[in-house]
XYZ file of C-alpha atoms in Angstrom:
443
model
C 26.546 76.303 -40.491
C 26.552 73.896 -37.518
C 29.849 72.848 -35.995
C 30.311 69.136 -35.315
C 32.683 67.510 -32.879
C 34.484 64.397 -33.810
C 33.928 61.900 -30.964
C 37.547 60.816 -31.339
C 38.710 64.218 -30.138
C 39.794 63.605 -26.532
C 39.585 67.079 -25.013
C 39.670 70.746 -25.713
C 43.010 72.477 -25.452
C 43.830 73.800 -22.029
C 43.394 77.396 -23.221
C 40.083 76.797 -24.929
C 38.227 78.214 -21.958
C 35.192 76.091 -22.767
C 32.833 74.205 -20.490
C 31.531 72.006 -23.293
C 30.957 68.340 -22.561
C 33.584 66.532 -24.505
C 33.621 62.777 -25.021
C 37.004 61.366 -24.110
C 38.467 58.407 -25.913
C 39.471 55.425 -23.702
C 43.099 55.457 -22.715
C 45.283 52.368 -23.084
C 45.874 50.664 -19.689
C 49.050 51.567 -17.947
C 51.661 48.876 -17.913
C 51.324 46.651 -14.793
C 54.477 46.507 -12.784
C 54.789 43.052 -11.161
C 56.569 43.045 -7.780
C 59.791 41.032 -7.846
C 58.381 38.634 -5.228
C 55.623 37.589 -7.677
C 57.881 36.821 -10.631
C 58.152 33.109 -11.248
C 61.517 31.469 -10.905
C 63.034 28.082 -10.370
C 63.518 27.494 -6.632
C 67.034 26.991 -5.390
C 68.168 24.277 -2.995
C 68.684 26.959 -0.342
C 65.033 27.955 -0.690
C 63.792 24.385 -0.297
C 65.970 23.332 2.609
C 63.990 25.136 5.373
C 60.763 23.580 4.072
C 62.070 20.012 4.177
C 62.786 19.570 7.864
C 60.908 16.320 8.397
C 60.225 15.612 12.059
C 61.027 12.163 13.338
C 57.823 10.325 14.351
C 57.362 9.922 18.110
C 55.360 7.043 19.523
C 55.991 7.398 23.263
C 53.172 7.891 25.756
C 54.475 11.381 26.501
C 54.434 12.386 22.839
C 50.996 10.859 22.321
C 49.505 12.728 25.265
C 51.208 15.969 24.261
C 49.351 15.854 20.960
C 46.049 16.133 22.826
C 45.019 19.781 22.920
C 41.537 19.299 24.392
C 39.756 17.043 26.863
C 37.733 15.737 23.916
C 40.942 14.490 22.300
C 41.896 12.735 25.542
C 38.444 11.163 25.456
C 39.120 9.813 21.964
C 42.404 8.302 23.169
C 40.674 6.830 26.217
C 38.019 5.184 24.077
C 40.636 3.524 21.883
C 42.581 2.175 24.850
C 39.829 1.103 27.279
C 37.370 -1.794 27.042
C 33.805 -0.778 26.400
C 32.353 -1.573 29.836
C 34.696 0.625 31.935
C 34.763 3.343 29.282
C 30.964 3.455 29.151
C 30.772 3.480 32.936
C 32.758 6.721 32.852
C 31.271 8.211 29.705
C 27.630 7.304 30.180
C 24.749 8.659 32.213
C 21.241 7.645 33.267
C 18.406 6.583 30.992
C 18.455 8.633 27.749
C 21.434 10.717 28.980
C 19.438 13.911 28.445
C 20.819 15.543 31.591
C 24.441 15.054 30.560
C 23.838 16.467 27.079
C 22.011 19.474 28.536
C 24.797 20.083 31.043
C 27.400 20.224 28.305
C 25.133 22.321 26.101
C 24.677 24.787 28.957
C 28.355 25.723 28.802
C 28.153 26.140 25.035
C 25.109 28.413 25.271
C 27.016 31.355 26.699
C 28.620 34.461 25.307
C 31.798 35.804 26.862
C 31.985 39.579 27.174
C 35.649 40.635 27.133
C 37.141 43.841 28.415
C 39.987 45.530 26.544
C 43.085 47.526 27.429
C 43.730 45.583 30.619
C 47.115 44.366 31.760
C 46.924 40.583 31.406
C 50.651 39.924 31.217
C 50.314 37.721 34.294
C 47.294 35.524 35.005
C 46.812 34.363 38.593
C 44.577 31.294 38.887
C 44.933 30.852 42.643
C 41.864 30.896 44.840
C 40.823 30.124 48.406
C 38.444 27.262 48.999
C 37.197 26.152 52.427
C 39.901 28.098 54.222
C 42.939 27.067 52.207
C 44.570 28.118 48.966
C 44.277 26.084 45.800
C 46.670 26.857 42.962
C 43.854 26.359 40.467
C 40.127 27.023 40.980
C 39.149 23.402 40.527
C 39.767 20.063 42.169
C 39.251 16.396 41.404
C 35.768 15.075 42.131
C 35.080 11.726 43.808
C 34.825 8.865 41.329
C 34.118 5.218 42.081
C 35.822 2.092 40.712
C 38.676 4.261 39.450
C 41.282 1.500 39.111
C 38.849 -0.228 36.782
C 39.325 2.633 34.292
C 43.115 2.307 34.502
C 45.217 0.398 37.005
C 46.846 3.510 38.564
C 43.404 4.794 39.504
C 43.145 6.872 42.660
C 46.922 6.922 43.078
C 47.350 8.757 39.775
C 44.576 11.222 40.592
C 45.767 12.040 44.110
C 49.416 12.392 43.109
C 48.580 14.607 40.127
C 46.456 16.807 42.396
C 49.246 16.960 44.983
C 51.785 17.984 42.336
C 49.449 20.689 41.007
C 48.398 22.036 44.390
C 44.667 21.291 44.131
C 42.307 19.156 46.275
C 41.649 15.499 45.530
C 38.460 13.777 46.702
C 38.479 10.031 47.400
C 35.156 8.240 46.984
C 33.599 5.785 49.402
C 33.410 3.590 46.301
C 37.133 4.035 45.648
C 39.484 1.212 44.802
C 42.303 2.573 46.966
C 41.999 2.943 50.718
C 41.930 6.202 52.642
C 45.255 5.297 54.206
C 46.925 4.278 50.926
C 45.895 7.510 49.201
C 47.223 9.535 52.138
C 50.513 7.637 51.895
C 50.696 8.076 48.107
C 50.089 11.835 48.320
C 51.257 12.792 51.823
C 51.541 16.493 51.030
C 48.309 16.692 49.075
C 45.063 18.246 50.188
C 42.938 15.116 50.503
C 39.166 15.193 50.942
C 36.891 12.210 51.553
C 33.472 11.671 49.999
C 30.978 9.777 52.119
C 27.858 7.795 51.258
C 25.849 7.258 54.414
C 24.917 3.613 54.791
C 22.106 2.005 56.667
C 24.843 0.687 58.977
C 25.820 3.900 60.823
C 28.669 2.214 62.664
C 30.415 1.488 59.379
C 29.883 5.083 58.273
C 31.351 6.282 61.564
C 34.348 4.023 61.036
C 35.065 5.649 57.643
C 34.710 9.128 59.127
C 37.224 8.316 61.857
C 39.663 6.823 59.351
C 39.388 9.905 57.122
C 40.130 12.221 60.052
C 43.060 10.110 61.216
C 44.531 10.099 57.678
C 44.544 13.896 57.597
C 41.554 14.610 55.373
C 40.409 18.163 56.131
C 37.049 18.029 54.321
C 34.190 15.528 54.359
C 31.904 15.614 51.319
C 28.615 13.798 51.874
C 26.655 12.843 48.746
C 22.878 13.050 49.110
C 21.465 12.241 45.648
C 21.716 8.441 45.696
C 18.665 7.254 47.612
C 18.456 4.567 44.911
C 20.597 3.828 41.887
C 19.912 5.638 38.629
C 19.100 3.624 35.506
C 22.522 3.617 33.840
C 21.537 1.722 30.760
C 24.971 1.453 29.200
C 26.114 -0.486 32.271
C 23.068 -2.744 32.020
C 23.723 -3.466 28.338
C 27.403 -4.102 28.997
C 26.634 -6.479 31.873
C 28.758 -4.244 34.092
C 29.770 -6.084 37.264
C 32.306 -5.662 40.027
C 34.824 -7.081 39.358
C 34.541 -7.070 35.523
C 33.501 -10.482 34.260
C 35.401 -12.300 31.506
C 32.619 -13.098 29.043
C 33.008 -13.849 25.332
C 32.225 -10.201 24.617
C 34.881 -8.898 27.018
C 37.489 -11.306 25.647
C 36.835 -10.094 22.095
C 36.879 -6.502 23.338
C 40.227 -7.150 25.025
C 41.831 -8.525 21.886
C 42.554 -5.040 20.552
C 43.133 -3.390 23.941
C 45.842 -5.657 25.354
C 47.582 -2.960 27.416
C 44.503 -2.414 29.580
C 44.083 -6.113 30.283
C 47.793 -6.592 30.935
C 47.697 -3.827 33.544
C 44.437 -5.107 35.006
C 45.592 -8.699 35.366
C 49.108 -7.970 36.648
C 48.133 -5.610 39.483
C 46.289 -6.173 42.741
C 42.720 -7.419 42.139
C 40.061 -4.730 41.971
C 38.177 -4.297 45.239
C 36.384 -1.545 47.116
C 39.075 -0.433 49.528
C 36.589 1.167 51.937
C 34.100 -1.706 51.810
C 34.060 -5.435 52.285
C 34.674 -7.515 49.180
C 31.594 -7.307 46.980
C 30.455 -9.119 43.867
C 27.475 -7.991 41.792
C 26.232 -5.159 39.649
C 26.795 -1.527 40.488
C 23.064 -0.847 40.891
C 22.639 -3.842 43.214
C 25.468 -2.557 45.399
C 23.988 0.938 45.695
C 20.484 -0.314 46.385
C 21.640 -2.784 49.032
C 24.007 -0.524 50.971
C 22.913 3.116 50.705
C 20.248 4.517 52.974
C 17.038 5.810 51.340
C 15.770 7.130 54.698
C 18.261 10.019 55.066
C 16.915 13.246 56.549
C 18.318 16.510 57.855
C 18.717 14.824 61.239
C 21.427 12.665 59.676
C 23.155 15.801 58.438
C 23.008 17.194 61.981
C 24.628 13.969 63.225
C 27.404 14.359 60.666
C 27.972 17.969 61.639
C 28.376 16.956 65.280
C 30.614 13.998 64.423
C 32.950 15.554 61.850
C 35.168 18.351 63.131
C 36.593 19.473 59.778
C 34.905 21.198 56.853
C 31.589 19.649 55.810
C 30.368 19.835 52.202
C 27.050 18.517 50.881
C 27.113 17.259 47.290
C 24.010 16.765 45.172
C 22.202 20.072 45.699
C 19.689 20.754 42.918
C 17.385 23.482 44.285
C 17.831 26.862 45.959
C 15.788 25.784 48.956
C 17.934 22.699 49.575
C 21.065 24.835 49.322
C 19.732 27.104 52.053
C 18.598 24.214 54.212
C 21.920 22.339 54.263
C 23.772 25.548 55.084
C 21.339 26.152 57.951
C 22.185 22.645 59.188
C 25.896 23.376 59.339
C 27.359 22.758 55.881
C 30.471 24.809 55.124
C 29.953 24.345 51.415
C 27.690 22.844 48.789
C 28.242 21.171 45.451
C 25.608 21.897 42.829
C 25.528 18.500 41.180
C 23.183 16.053 39.505
C 25.764 13.280 39.858
C 27.060 13.871 36.366
C 23.644 13.058 34.945
C 23.974 9.533 36.325
C 20.988 9.489 38.702
C 17.806 11.346 37.695
C 17.570 12.045 33.986
C 16.181 15.521 33.173
C 17.501 16.792 36.510
C 18.361 20.488 36.942
C 21.628 21.639 35.378
C 24.146 22.935 37.964
C 25.400 25.724 35.696
C 21.839 27.000 35.246
C 21.253 26.909 39.018
C 24.300 29.012 39.871
C 22.792 32.528 39.671
C 19.722 31.573 41.723
C 21.691 29.745 44.390
C 24.375 32.390 44.828
C 21.713 35.103 45.016
C 19.708 33.084 47.522
C 22.671 32.402 49.795
C 23.869 35.991 49.537
C 20.465 37.196 50.730
C 20.959 34.987 53.801
C 24.420 36.509 54.365
C 25.851 33.012 53.985
C 29.594 32.487 53.632
C 29.205 28.886 52.452
C 31.358 27.889 49.474
C 29.464 27.160 46.265
C 31.004 24.504 44.039
C 29.682 22.725 40.984
C 30.366 19.801 38.697
C 28.790 18.105 35.643
C 29.442 18.936 32.004
C 32.866 20.548 32.398
C 35.060 19.754 29.400
C 37.303 22.825 29.123
C 38.944 25.539 31.147
C 36.579 28.027 29.521
C 33.691 26.133 31.141
C 35.318 26.636 34.537
C 35.896 30.344 33.866
C 32.219 30.741 32.936
C 31.144 29.017 36.162
C 33.409 31.229 38.270
C 32.094 34.331 36.524
C 28.511 33.335 37.324
C 29.277 32.980 41.012
C 30.874 29.594 41.692
C 33.756 29.581 44.147
C 35.220 26.351 42.816
C 34.650 23.560 40.301
C 35.114 19.792 40.457
C 36.134 17.670 37.492
C 35.209 14.002 37.146
C 34.994 12.688 33.595
C 37.567 15.208 32.356
C 40.317 13.759 34.533
C 39.159 10.160 34.031
C 39.544 10.541 30.271
C 43.142 11.546 30.929
C 43.605 8.591 33.285
C 42.307 6.131 30.691
C 44.384 7.770 27.972
C 47.673 7.457 29.816
C 47.633 6.817 33.562
C 49.246 9.440 35.798
C 50.773 11.347 32.831
C 47.296 11.443 31.298
C 45.818 13.014 34.435
C 48.656 15.540 34.427
C 47.853 16.332 30.803
C 44.150 16.831 31.535
C 44.998 19.320 34.285
C 47.502 21.096 32.013
C 44.883 21.431 29.264
C 42.342 22.937 31.654
C 44.913 25.304 33.141
C 46.036 26.484 29.705
C 42.415 26.962 28.623
C 41.695 29.051 31.704
C 44.797 31.189 31.332
C 44.015 31.973 27.702
C 40.304 32.611 28.315
C 40.929 34.974 31.209
C 43.564 36.904 29.265
C 41.175 37.340 26.345
C 38.464 38.465 28.776
C 40.818 41.089 30.153
C 40.886 39.483 33.614
C 44.134 38.808 35.451
C 42.888 37.037 38.587
C 40.024 34.762 39.542
C 38.510 37.175 42.064
C 37.931 39.732 39.282
C 35.570 37.463 37.346
C 31.926 38.504 37.658
C 28.560 38.028 35.914
C 29.301 40.917 33.533
C 31.818 38.649 31.792
C 29.206 36.073 30.751
C 25.834 36.292 29.048
C 23.509 33.285 28.889
C 22.157 32.910 25.375
C 18.525 31.982 24.837
C 17.875 28.890 22.734
């Protein structure tokens, strides 16, 4: 007789001593115990009160600027508040604007490589540049026609730099004079940017004025033999001073604050030049010298007794050459993409240039500009070998967004970005940044 096992039998008794496979019947699920916090209930007034603290709307300039967390957000504000022609003069570049896009993309195409278990409770952003300390490792680049962007112009930039403890560079094409900027920021570290003209006597006059006003650094720009094709300016009919056409009047109708400031302050002129009327390109082509050679740089070195920086370096060989001819520093720059489209990208040049100068045992300072839109961009440049960075558009967006407070906000954003980025990298001071902290990604 064969024994059968009822499949409903769950298991053999504990003392059965059998290894038989026994089918077990499914057990009913255990009762789910719901945590008290997940039991539904009607909320009390006391529960709702903390959630209903409505903040009073703030419409002041300070509150508006404080809401900007990035330079891109300042740019958006600037675009809303500034007529198209001056905004495009700042925002645009040459021809198809390929160089500018590539420069910004270059900073995006990196990978940070952080270190862990480092003490980053205090981040020190100070650095030495050209023999003096700067509280932050960047300064304000030379920008032309600055009071056209916003009426405070160079005064806002120089005073913000003075308050922060960073250098400010006044352009030959500035709309405030060397003397007025020195008076507006008497305790600031003021540099002067020079375009050499065909009229050397006028150039010499500017150099003497810069020295007398206390500028410790002369920055000569060498990438403007002729004007670049800045097509936005051409399409906008950009002239100096801005012309009141039907288009500009319509454009002004929803940007009244800009026009009110423009029309109620001193007329826009080139403070370092004679009064000029015409297009930007016509001015550059008529005044700047396309015959410059290294002999002119030698003349500058003999004439200027302070620090001499050459801006517009785009090859390793040129970097070496200008240092051999007496430059104390160089700026890797393609003029913000505003001259030769498809020009080399300063950030890409950094490793080659620093290696090349190091092999010559050069102590020249290596700076760069173009494409910088965040403090992380500056940290990446410092890690790859730059001694210092210069910001142009980034501070001008702040200026257009809110005058001097807007420039202050742009600097604050960059400083906060840098502090956070360095802490996350495990780096507490600028001098500890090195190429191991950054990897260039291949596209």
